[in-house]
Backbone as numpy.savetxt, mean C-alpha at the origin, in Angstrom:
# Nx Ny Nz CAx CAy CAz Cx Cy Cz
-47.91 -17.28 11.20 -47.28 -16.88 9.98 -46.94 -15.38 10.02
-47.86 -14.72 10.38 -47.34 -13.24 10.88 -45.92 -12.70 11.55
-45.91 -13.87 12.68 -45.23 -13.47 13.22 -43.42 -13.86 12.27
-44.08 -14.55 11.53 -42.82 -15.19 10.75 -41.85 -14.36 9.88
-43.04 -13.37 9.52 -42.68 -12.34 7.88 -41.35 -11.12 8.56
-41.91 -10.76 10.47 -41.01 -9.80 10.90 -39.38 -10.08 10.80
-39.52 -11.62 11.49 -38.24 -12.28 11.69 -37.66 -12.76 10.09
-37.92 -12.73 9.65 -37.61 -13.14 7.85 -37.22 -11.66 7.35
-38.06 -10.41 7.64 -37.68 -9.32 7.37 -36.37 -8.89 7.54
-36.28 -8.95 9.12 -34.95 -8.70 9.81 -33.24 -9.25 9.49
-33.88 -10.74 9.06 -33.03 -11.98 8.94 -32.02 -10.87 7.06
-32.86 -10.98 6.97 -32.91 -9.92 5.20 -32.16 -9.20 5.57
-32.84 -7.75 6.27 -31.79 -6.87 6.41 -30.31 -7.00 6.96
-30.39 -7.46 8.10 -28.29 -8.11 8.30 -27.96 -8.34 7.45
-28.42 -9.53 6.66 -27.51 -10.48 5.39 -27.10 -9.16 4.73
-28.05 -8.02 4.17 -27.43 -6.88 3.01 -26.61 -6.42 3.66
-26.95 -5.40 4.98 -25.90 -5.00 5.78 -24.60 -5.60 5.48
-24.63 -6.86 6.24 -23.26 -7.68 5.89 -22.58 -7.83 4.51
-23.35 -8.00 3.61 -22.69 -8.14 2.33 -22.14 -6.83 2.05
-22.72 -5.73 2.00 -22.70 -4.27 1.92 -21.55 -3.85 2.70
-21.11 -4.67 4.13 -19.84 -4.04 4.99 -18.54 -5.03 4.19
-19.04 -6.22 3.70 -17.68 -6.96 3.22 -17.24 -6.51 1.99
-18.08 -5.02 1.04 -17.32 -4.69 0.18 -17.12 -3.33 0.31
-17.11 -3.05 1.75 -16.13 -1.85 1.50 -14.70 -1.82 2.44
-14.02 -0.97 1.75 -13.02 -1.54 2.44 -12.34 -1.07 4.06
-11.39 -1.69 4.54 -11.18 -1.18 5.70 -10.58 0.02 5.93
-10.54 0.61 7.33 -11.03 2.15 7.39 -8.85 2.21 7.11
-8.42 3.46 6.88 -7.30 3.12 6.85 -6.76 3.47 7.74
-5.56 3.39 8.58 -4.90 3.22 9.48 -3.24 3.66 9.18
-3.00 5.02 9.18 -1.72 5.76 8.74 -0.79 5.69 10.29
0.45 5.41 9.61 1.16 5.26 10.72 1.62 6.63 11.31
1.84 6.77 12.79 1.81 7.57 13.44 3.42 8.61 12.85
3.04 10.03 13.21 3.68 10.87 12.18 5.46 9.88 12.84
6.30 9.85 13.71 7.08 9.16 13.61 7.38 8.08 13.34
6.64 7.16 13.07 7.28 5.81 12.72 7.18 6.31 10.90
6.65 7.00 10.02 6.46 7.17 9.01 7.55 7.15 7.94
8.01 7.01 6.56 8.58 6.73 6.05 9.40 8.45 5.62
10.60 8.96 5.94 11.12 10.02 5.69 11.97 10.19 4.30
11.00 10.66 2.99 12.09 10.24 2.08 12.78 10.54 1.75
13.61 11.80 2.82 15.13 11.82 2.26 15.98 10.93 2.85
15.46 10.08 3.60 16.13 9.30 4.23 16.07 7.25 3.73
15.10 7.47 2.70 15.25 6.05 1.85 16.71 6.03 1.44
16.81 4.70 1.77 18.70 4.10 1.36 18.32 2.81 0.59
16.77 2.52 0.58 16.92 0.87 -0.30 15.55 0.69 -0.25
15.36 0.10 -1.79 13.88 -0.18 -1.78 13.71 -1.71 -2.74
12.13 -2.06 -3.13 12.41 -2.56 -3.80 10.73 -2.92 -4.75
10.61 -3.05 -6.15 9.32 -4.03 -6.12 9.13 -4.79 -5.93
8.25 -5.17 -5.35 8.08 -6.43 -4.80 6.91 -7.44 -5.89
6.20 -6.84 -6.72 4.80 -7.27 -7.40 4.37 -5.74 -8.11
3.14 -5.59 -9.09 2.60 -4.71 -9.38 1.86 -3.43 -8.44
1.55 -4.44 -7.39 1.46 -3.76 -5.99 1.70 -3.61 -4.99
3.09 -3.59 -4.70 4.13 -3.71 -3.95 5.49 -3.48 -3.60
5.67 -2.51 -2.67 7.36 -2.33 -2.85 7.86 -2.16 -1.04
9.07 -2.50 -1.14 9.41 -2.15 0.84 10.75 -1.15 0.39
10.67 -0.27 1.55 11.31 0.95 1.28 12.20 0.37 3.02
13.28 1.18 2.92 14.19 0.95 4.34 14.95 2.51 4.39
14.82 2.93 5.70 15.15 4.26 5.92 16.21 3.71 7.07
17.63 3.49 7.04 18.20 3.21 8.20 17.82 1.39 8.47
17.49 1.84 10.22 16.90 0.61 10.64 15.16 0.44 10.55
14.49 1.00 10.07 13.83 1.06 9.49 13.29 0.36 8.56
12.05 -0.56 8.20 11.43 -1.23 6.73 10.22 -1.39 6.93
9.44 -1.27 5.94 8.33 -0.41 5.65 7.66 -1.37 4.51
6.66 -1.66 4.49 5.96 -2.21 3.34 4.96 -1.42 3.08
5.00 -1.48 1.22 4.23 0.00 0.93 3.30 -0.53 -0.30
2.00 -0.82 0.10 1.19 -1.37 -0.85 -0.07 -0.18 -1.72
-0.30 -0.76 -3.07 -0.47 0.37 -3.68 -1.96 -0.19 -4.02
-2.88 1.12 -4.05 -4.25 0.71 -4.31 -4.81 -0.15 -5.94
-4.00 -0.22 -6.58 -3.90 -0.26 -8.43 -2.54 -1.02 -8.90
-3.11 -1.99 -9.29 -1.43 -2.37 -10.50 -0.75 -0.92 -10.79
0.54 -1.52 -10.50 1.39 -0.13 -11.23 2.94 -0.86 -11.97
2.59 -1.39 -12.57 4.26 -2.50 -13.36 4.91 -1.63 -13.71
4.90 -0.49 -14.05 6.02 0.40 -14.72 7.06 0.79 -13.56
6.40 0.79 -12.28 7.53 1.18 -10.94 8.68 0.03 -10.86
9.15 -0.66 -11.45 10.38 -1.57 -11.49 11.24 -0.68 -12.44
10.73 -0.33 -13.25 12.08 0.25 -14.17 13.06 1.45 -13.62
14.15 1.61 -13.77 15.03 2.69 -12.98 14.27 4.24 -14.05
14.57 5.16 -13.30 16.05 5.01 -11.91 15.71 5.39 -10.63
14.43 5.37 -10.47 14.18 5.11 -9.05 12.53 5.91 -8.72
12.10 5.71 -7.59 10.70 5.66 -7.07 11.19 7.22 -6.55
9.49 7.91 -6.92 9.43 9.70 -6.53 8.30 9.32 -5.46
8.37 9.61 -4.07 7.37 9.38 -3.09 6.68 10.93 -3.19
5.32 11.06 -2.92 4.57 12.30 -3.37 4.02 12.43 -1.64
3.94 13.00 -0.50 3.02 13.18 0.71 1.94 13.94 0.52
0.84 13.52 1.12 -0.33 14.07 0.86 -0.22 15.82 0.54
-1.79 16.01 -0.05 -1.99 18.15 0.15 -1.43 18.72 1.56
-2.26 17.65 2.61 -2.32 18.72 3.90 -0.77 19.35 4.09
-0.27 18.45 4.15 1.16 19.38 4.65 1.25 18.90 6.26
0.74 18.33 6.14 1.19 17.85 7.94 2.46 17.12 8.07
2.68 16.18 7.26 4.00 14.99 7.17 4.72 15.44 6.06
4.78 17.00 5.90 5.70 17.00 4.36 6.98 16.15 4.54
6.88 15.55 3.20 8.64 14.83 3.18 8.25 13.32 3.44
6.98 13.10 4.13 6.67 11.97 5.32 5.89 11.00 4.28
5.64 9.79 4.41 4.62 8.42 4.16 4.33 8.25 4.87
2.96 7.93 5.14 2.69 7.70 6.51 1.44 6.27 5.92
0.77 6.55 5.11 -0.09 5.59 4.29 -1.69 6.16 4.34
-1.61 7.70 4.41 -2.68 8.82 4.68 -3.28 8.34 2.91
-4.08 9.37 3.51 -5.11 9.64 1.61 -4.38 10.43 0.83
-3.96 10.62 -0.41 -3.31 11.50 -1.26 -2.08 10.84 -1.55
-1.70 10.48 -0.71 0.12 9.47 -1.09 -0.13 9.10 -2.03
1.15 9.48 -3.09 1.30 8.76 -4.05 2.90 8.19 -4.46
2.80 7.66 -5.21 4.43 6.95 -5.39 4.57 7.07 -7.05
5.34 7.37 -7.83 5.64 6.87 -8.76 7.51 7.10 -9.87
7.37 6.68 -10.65 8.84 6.94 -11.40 8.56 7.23 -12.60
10.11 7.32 -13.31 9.84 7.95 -14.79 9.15 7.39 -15.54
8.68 6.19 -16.09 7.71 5.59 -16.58 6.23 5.22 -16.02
6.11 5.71 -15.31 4.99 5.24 -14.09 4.33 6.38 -13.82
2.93 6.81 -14.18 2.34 7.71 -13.28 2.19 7.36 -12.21
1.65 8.68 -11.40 1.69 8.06 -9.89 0.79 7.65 -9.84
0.57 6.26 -8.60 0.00 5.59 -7.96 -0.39 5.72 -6.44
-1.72 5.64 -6.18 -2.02 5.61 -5.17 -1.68 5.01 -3.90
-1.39 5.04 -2.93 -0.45 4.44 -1.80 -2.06 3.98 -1.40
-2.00 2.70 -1.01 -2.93 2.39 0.36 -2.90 2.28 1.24
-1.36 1.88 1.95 -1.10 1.27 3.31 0.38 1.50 3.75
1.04 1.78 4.60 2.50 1.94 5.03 2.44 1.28 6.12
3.25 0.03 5.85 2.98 -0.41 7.38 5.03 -0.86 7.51
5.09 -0.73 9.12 6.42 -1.23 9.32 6.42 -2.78 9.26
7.61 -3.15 8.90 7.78 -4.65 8.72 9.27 -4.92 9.84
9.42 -6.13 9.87 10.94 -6.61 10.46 11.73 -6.98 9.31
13.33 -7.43 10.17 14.21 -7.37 9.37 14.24 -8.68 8.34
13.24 -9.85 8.68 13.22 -11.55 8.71 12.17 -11.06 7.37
10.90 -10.22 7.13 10.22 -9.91 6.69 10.45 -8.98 5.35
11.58 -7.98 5.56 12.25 -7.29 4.56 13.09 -8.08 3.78
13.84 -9.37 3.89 14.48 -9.54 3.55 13.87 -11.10 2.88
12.83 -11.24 3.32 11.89 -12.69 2.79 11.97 -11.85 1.07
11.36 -10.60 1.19 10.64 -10.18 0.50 11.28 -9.51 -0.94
12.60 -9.32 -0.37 13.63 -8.83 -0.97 14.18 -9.94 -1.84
13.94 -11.39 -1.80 14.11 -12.40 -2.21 12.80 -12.24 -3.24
11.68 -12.14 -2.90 10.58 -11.95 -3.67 10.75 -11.02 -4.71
11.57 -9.35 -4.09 11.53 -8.51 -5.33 12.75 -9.24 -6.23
13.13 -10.14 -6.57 14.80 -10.21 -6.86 13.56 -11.49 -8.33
12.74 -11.93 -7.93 11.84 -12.66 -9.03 11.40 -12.27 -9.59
10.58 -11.16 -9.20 9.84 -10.41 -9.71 10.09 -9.04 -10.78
11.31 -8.65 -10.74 11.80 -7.76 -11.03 12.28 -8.92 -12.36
13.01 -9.65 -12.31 13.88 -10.35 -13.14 12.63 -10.77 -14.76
11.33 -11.23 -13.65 10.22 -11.18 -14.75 9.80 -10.24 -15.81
9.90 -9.20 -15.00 8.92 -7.97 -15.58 9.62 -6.47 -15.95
11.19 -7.34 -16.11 12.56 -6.29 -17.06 11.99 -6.35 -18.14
12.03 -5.40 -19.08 11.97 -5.51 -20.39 13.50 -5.60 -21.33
12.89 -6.03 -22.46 14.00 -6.74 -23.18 14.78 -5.08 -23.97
16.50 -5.24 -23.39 16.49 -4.25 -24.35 17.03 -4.31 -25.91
């Protein structure tokens, strides 16, 4: 029975460990300073959901997910991209800490993730913002 209480001990500690690693979240992963989103160079974007929008710079598309509901970013006349303090990527998205996104009705919102997408993928989605948007117009 002794020997039982160590292995029962142990068995304990992983399980918290584990529960403890499945709520935090993953480490983030900013895209490298060139592939990054340049925003004088956005030509088309879109919402996609409360947390969600794809931005296209050129050949370029980008999915840009936000840490927080943000519904007010559908309304015109258009999305203000904010790049972090440091100053390393001024101008740049990259999906660093500090990014924020927002528009005239919208405080800003926290960026979580910038990731590149394809053209099959931008344009699924672009079908998606075209629902979503149509929902969550307000009446004038």
């Amino acid at each position: 029975m002794k020997t039982f209480a160590p292995i029962l001990s142990f068995a304990l500690a992983v399980a918290a460990s584990t529960v403890q690693a499945a709520g935090t979240p993953p480490p983030r992963t900013p895209l490298l300073s060139a592939d990054c989103i340049k925003t004088s160079q956005i030509n088309d974007w879109r919402i996609v959901s409360a947390r969600t929008a794809i931005v296209r710079t050129g050949p370029k598309r980008y999915l840009v997910t936000l840490q927080n509901d943000c519904p007010q970013l559908s309304h015109p006349p258009g999305l203000i991209f904010r790049s972090s303090q440091s100053g390393i990527n001024e101008g740049r998205i990259c999906g660093s800490i500090g990014e924020t996104v927002r528009s005239r009705h919208q405080p800003a919102c926290a960026i979580e993730s910038v990731s590149l997408i394809d053209k099959a993928r931008f344009e699924q989605l672009t079908e998606d913002a075209k629902h979503y948007r149509s929902s969550n117009t307000p009446a004038h």
